One Martini backbone bead per residue (centre of mass of N, CA, C, O) as a GRO file, in nm:
protein
  226
    1MET     BB    1   0.101   0.033   0.014
    2LEU     BB    2   0.052   0.364   0.024
    3GLU     BB    3   0.144   0.676   0.192
    4HIS     BB    4   0.053   0.951   0.017
    5LEU     BB    5  -0.133   0.874  -0.186
    6ARG     BB    6  -0.510   0.921  -0.266
    7LEU     BB    7  -0.511   0.952  -0.594
    8ALA     BB    8  -0.624   0.868  -0.926
    9ALA     BB    9  -0.583   1.051  -1.237
   10VAL     BB   10  -0.722   0.961  -1.557
   11ASN     BB   11  -0.697   0.996  -1.871
   12ILE     BB   12  -0.874   0.918  -2.150
   13ASP     BB   13  -0.734   1.042  -2.404
   14GLY     BB   14  -0.432   0.849  -2.456
   15VAL     BB   15  -0.474   0.628  -2.224
   16LEU     BB   16  -0.748   0.456  -2.216
   17LEU     BB   17  -0.761   0.575  -2.494
   18ASP     BB   18  -0.702   0.629  -2.794
   19ASP     BB   19  -0.544   0.847  -3.019
   20THR     BB   20  -0.777   1.069  -3.195
   21PHE     BB   21  -0.654   1.366  -3.205
   22SER     BB   22  -0.380   1.403  -3.342
   23PRO     BB   23  -0.447   1.298  -3.632
   24LEU     BB   24  -0.686   1.503  -3.680
   25ILE     BB   25  -0.534   1.766  -3.633
   26HIS     BB   26  -0.322   1.720  -3.842
   27ARG     BB   27  -0.516   1.698  -4.084
   28PHE     BB   28  -0.653   1.969  -4.054
   29VAL     BB   29  -0.399   2.140  -4.102
   30VAL     BB   30  -0.257   2.016  -4.363
   31SER     BB   31  -0.518   2.017  -4.552
   32ARG     BB   32  -0.503   2.358  -4.520
   33GLY     BB   33  -0.180   2.447  -4.525
   34GLY     BB   34  -0.053   2.386  -4.265
   35GLU     BB   35   0.174   2.378  -3.983
   36TYR     BB   36   0.293   2.118  -3.802
   37SER     BB   37   0.361   2.158  -3.445
   38ALA     BB   38   0.448   2.206  -3.126
   39ASP     BB   39   0.293   2.473  -3.103
   40VAL     BB   40   0.021   2.367  -3.190
   41GLU     BB   41  -0.011   2.165  -2.961
   42ARG     BB   42   0.019   2.365  -2.726
   43ARG     BB   43  -0.238   2.547  -2.817
   44ILE     BB   44  -0.459   2.294  -2.821
   45PHE     BB   45  -0.398   2.104  -2.607
   46SER     BB   46  -0.587   2.099  -2.327
   47GLN     BB   47  -0.820   2.284  -2.405
   48ARG     BB   48  -1.062   2.459  -2.444
   49GLN     BB   49  -1.275   2.452  -2.700
   50ASP     BB   50  -1.269   2.755  -2.770
   51VAL     BB   51  -0.962   2.774  -2.783
   52ALA     BB   52  -0.905   2.547  -2.985
   53GLY     BB   53  -1.063   2.674  -3.216
   54ARG     BB   54  -0.892   2.930  -3.247
   55GLU     BB   55  -0.621   2.773  -3.293
   56LEU     BB   56  -0.705   2.623  -3.541
   57ALA     BB   57  -0.763   2.872  -3.715
   58ALA     BB   58  -0.462   2.990  -3.676
   59SER     BB   59  -0.322   2.720  -3.826
   60VAL     BB   60  -0.458   2.834  -4.088
   61PRO     BB   61  -0.475   2.977  -4.432
   62GLN     BB   62  -0.770   3.067  -4.328
   63SER     BB   63  -1.097   3.188  -4.298
   64MET     BB   64  -1.171   3.137  -3.953
   65THR     BB   65  -1.346   3.056  -3.699
   66GLY     BB   66  -1.359   2.892  -3.411
   67GLU     BB   67  -1.637   2.767  -3.461
   68GLU     BB   68  -1.579   2.657  -3.745
   69ALA     BB   69  -1.338   2.479  -3.672
   70LEU     BB   70  -1.479   2.301  -3.461
   71ALA     BB   71  -1.704   2.196  -3.643
   72ALA     BB   72  -1.517   2.068  -3.856
   73TYR     BB   73  -1.365   1.879  -3.671
   74PHE     BB   74  -1.611   1.714  -3.559
   75ALA     BB   75  -1.704   1.617  -3.834
   76GLU     BB   76  -1.443   1.464  -3.905
   77ARG     BB   77  -1.442   1.285  -3.658
   78GLU     BB   78  -1.708   1.138  -3.702
   79ALA     BB   79  -1.632   1.016  -3.977
   80HIS     BB   80  -1.377   0.864  -3.885
   81LEU     BB   81  -1.517   0.685  -3.651
   82ARG     BB   82  -1.687   0.504  -3.834
   83ASP     BB   83  -1.407   0.352  -3.941
   84HIS     BB   84  -1.247   0.440  -3.650
   85PRO     BB   85  -1.286   0.332  -3.368
   86VAL     BB   86  -1.274   0.354  -3.054
   87LYS     BB   87  -1.017   0.241  -2.825
   88VAL     BB   88  -0.899   0.047  -2.593
   89MET     BB   89  -0.630   0.027  -2.423
   90PRO     BB   90  -0.381  -0.158  -2.361
   91GLY     BB   91  -0.409  -0.223  -2.012
   92ALA     BB   92  -0.636  -0.058  -1.873
   93ALA     BB   93  -0.771  -0.250  -1.670
   94ALA     BB   94  -0.507  -0.332  -1.525
   95LEU     BB   95  -0.437  -0.053  -1.424
   96LEU     BB   96  -0.684  -0.006  -1.248
   97ASP     BB   97  -0.624  -0.250  -1.066
   98ARG     BB   98  -0.349  -0.153  -0.960
   99LEU     BB   99  -0.438   0.108  -0.830
  100ARG     BB  100  -0.639  -0.025  -0.633
  101ALA     BB  101  -0.435  -0.225  -0.501
  102ALA     BB  102  -0.267   0.035  -0.390
  103GLY     BB  103  -0.521   0.225  -0.267
  104LEU     BB  104  -0.651   0.381  -0.517
  105PRO     BB  105  -0.853   0.584  -0.616
  106VAL     BB  106  -1.050   0.634  -0.927
  107VAL     BB  107  -1.033   0.876  -1.191
  108CYS     BB  108  -1.174   1.034  -1.471
  109TYR     BB  109  -1.060   1.256  -1.744
  110GLY     BB  110  -1.187   1.529  -1.963
  111GLY     BB  111  -1.320   1.733  -2.238
  112LEU     BB  112  -1.556   1.558  -2.255
  113ASP     BB  113  -1.834   1.427  -2.200
  114ALA     BB  114  -1.981   1.162  -2.029
  115GLY     BB  115  -2.068   1.004  -2.287
  116HIS     BB  116  -1.783   0.913  -2.363
  117PHE     BB  117  -1.739   0.732  -2.122
  118ASP     BB  118  -1.989   0.552  -2.145
  119ALA     BB  119  -1.931   0.441  -2.437
  120HIS     BB  120  -1.609   0.335  -2.372
  121LEU     BB  121  -1.610   0.281  -2.023
  122GLY     BB  122  -1.867   0.151  -1.896
  123HIS     BB  123  -1.749  -0.149  -1.858
  124LEU     BB  124  -1.540  -0.002  -1.625
  125ALA     BB  125  -1.695   0.157  -1.393
  126ASP     BB  126  -1.623  -0.029  -1.135
  127ARG     BB  127  -1.312   0.101  -1.132
  128PHE     BB  128  -1.447   0.357  -1.026
  129ASP     BB  129  -1.482   0.663  -0.843
  130GLY     BB  130  -1.730   0.844  -0.756
  131PRO     BB  131  -1.782   1.018  -1.046
  132LYS     BB  132  -1.556   0.874  -1.238
  133TYR     BB  133  -1.622   1.142  -1.418
  134ILE     BB  134  -1.443   1.442  -1.541
  135CYS     BB  135  -1.517   1.743  -1.675
  136THR     BB  136  -1.255   1.991  -1.791
  137ASN     BB  137  -1.327   2.214  -2.000
  138ASP     BB  138  -1.373   2.473  -1.797
  139VAL     BB  139  -1.066   2.392  -1.634
  140ARG     BB  140  -0.823   2.386  -1.785
  141PRO     BB  141  -0.678   2.107  -1.679
  142GLY     BB  142  -0.793   2.055  -1.357
  143LEU     BB  143  -0.617   1.971  -1.108
  144THR     BB  144  -0.721   2.139  -0.872
  145GLU     BB  145  -1.022   2.053  -0.899
  146ILE     BB  146  -0.987   1.752  -0.853
  147ALA     BB  147  -0.862   1.766  -0.574
  148ALA     BB  148  -1.076   1.947  -0.431
  149GLY     BB  149  -1.319   1.749  -0.489
  150HIS     BB  150  -1.153   1.539  -0.273
  151GLY     BB  151  -0.997   1.695  -0.039
  152LEU     BB  152  -0.716   1.761  -0.182
  153ALA     BB  153  -0.401   1.780  -0.258
  154VAL     BB  154  -0.211   1.776  -0.539
  155GLY     BB  155   0.023   1.599  -0.395
  156GLU     BB  156  -0.204   1.343  -0.364
  157VAL     BB  157  -0.213   1.329  -0.685
  158LEU     BB  158  -0.220   1.113  -0.957
  159PHE     BB  159  -0.120   1.192  -1.285
  160ILE     BB  160  -0.238   1.065  -1.607
  161ASP     BB  161  -0.087   1.170  -1.919
  162ASP     BB  162  -0.043   1.285  -2.280
  163VAL     BB  163   0.017   1.596  -2.196
  164ALA     BB  164   0.243   1.852  -2.148
  165ARG     BB  165   0.063   2.076  -2.034
  166VAL     BB  166  -0.010   1.912  -1.784
  167ALA     BB  167   0.275   1.877  -1.681
  168GLU     BB  168   0.334   2.177  -1.637
  169GLU     BB  169   0.114   2.211  -1.421
  170ALA     BB  170   0.219   1.997  -1.227
  171ARG     BB  171   0.485   2.138  -1.176
  172ARG     BB  172   0.372   2.405  -1.064
  173LEU     BB  173   0.209   2.236  -0.825
  174GLY     BB  174   0.350   1.953  -0.740
  175ALA     BB  175   0.248   1.710  -0.908
  176PRO     BB  176   0.205   1.402  -0.973
  177PHE     BB  177   0.355   1.233  -1.272
  178VAL     BB  178   0.252   1.049  -1.571
  179GLY     BB  179   0.365   0.979  -1.892
  180HIS     BB  180   0.166   0.913  -2.216
  181PRO     BB  181   0.265   0.947  -2.506
  182SER     BB  182   0.223   0.955  -2.821
  183HIS     BB  183   0.277   0.741  -3.122
  184PHE     BB  184   0.243   0.944  -3.318
  185GLU     BB  185   0.453   1.039  -3.573
  186HIS     BB  186   0.379   1.371  -3.527
  187SER     BB  187   0.442   1.386  -3.239
  188HIS     BB  188   0.556   1.615  -2.953
  189GLN     BB  189   0.514   1.509  -2.654
  190ALA     BB  190   0.777   1.375  -2.568
  191LYS     BB  191   0.952   1.625  -2.600
  192LEU     BB  192   0.785   1.814  -2.414
  193MET     BB  193   0.820   1.641  -2.160
  194ALA     BB  194   1.124   1.661  -2.143
  195GLU     BB  195   1.125   1.974  -2.119
  196ALA     BB  196   0.941   1.959  -1.849
  197GLY     BB  197   1.068   1.716  -1.659
  198VAL     BB  198   0.970   1.435  -1.679
  199ARG     BB  199   1.036   1.142  -1.502
  200HIS     BB  200   0.770   0.971  -1.600
  201VAL     BB  201   0.784   0.773  -1.896
  202VAL     BB  202   0.556   0.586  -2.097
  203GLY     BB  203   0.473   0.337  -2.356
  204SER     BB  204   0.295   0.176  -2.144
  205LEU     BB  205   0.069   0.068  -1.908
  206ASP     BB  206   0.245  -0.167  -1.790
  207GLU     BB  207   0.466   0.035  -1.661
  208ILE     BB  208   0.241   0.090  -1.444
  209ASP     BB  209   0.354  -0.027  -1.163
  210GLY     BB  210   0.431  -0.094  -0.846
  211ALA     BB  211   0.714   0.033  -0.855
  212LEU     BB  212   0.632   0.308  -0.970
  213LEU     BB  213   0.425   0.384  -0.754
  214ARG     BB  214   0.626   0.379  -0.519
  215ALA     BB  215   0.819   0.593  -0.630
  216VAL     BB  216   0.615   0.825  -0.646
  217ASP     BB  217   0.530   0.819  -0.351
  218GLU     BB  218   0.810   0.884  -0.234
  219GLU     BB  219   0.848   1.152  -0.382
  220ALA     BB  220   0.596   1.292  -0.272
  221ALA     BB  221   0.676   1.272   0.029
  222ALA     BB  222   0.959   1.434  -0.036
  223GLY     BB  223   0.917   1.660  -0.264
  224ILE     BB  224   1.046   1.509  -0.564
  225VAL     BB  225   0.873   1.500  -0.845
  226TRP     BB  226   1.074   1.751  -0.985
   0.00000   0.00000   0.00000
């Protein structure tokens, strides 16, 4: 059992579900003549939807409002997912079991509404605690709000996420963090996480094992997670 950590907050898309955002945002930008870069990812990923829409529009050499860009993106996403359905990541259920076996209640969070969780992770709902899913769209990235909602300090919550912007916020707050960056060939998240100083970056969910959880717990207790 762990000594310091009191909750695990696990991001939905890119951690428990496969990364369907990076490839589609990449296609949105390059198909319209834009240049896909680390800066584009930094400005769009894990932002509120209204902010992401404005940044999508700014990333292409066309005259689009943020609302138009967001609507076009979600229309393309819906069409894409009809032929390429969202998939649960390999090892997702086992990860949730390991977190709970270590004594950590588990919640899931992300920028889409709860229907997204219900549709794709509803069959694993019994492995989550409390509200089970927290939509953070209005409070991106939402780390402080997730911790406060459980009566905890951010230093008592382990965040597992695929986006470096969330890692940067975790570092600012002193929150424990494990990075699971996308394997998408054009993704910049692994590089951005390294630049952010993330100590623990995994290539698969299986790597988040008992030994890693104990190491993060010890670091959190000593105040040396970053």
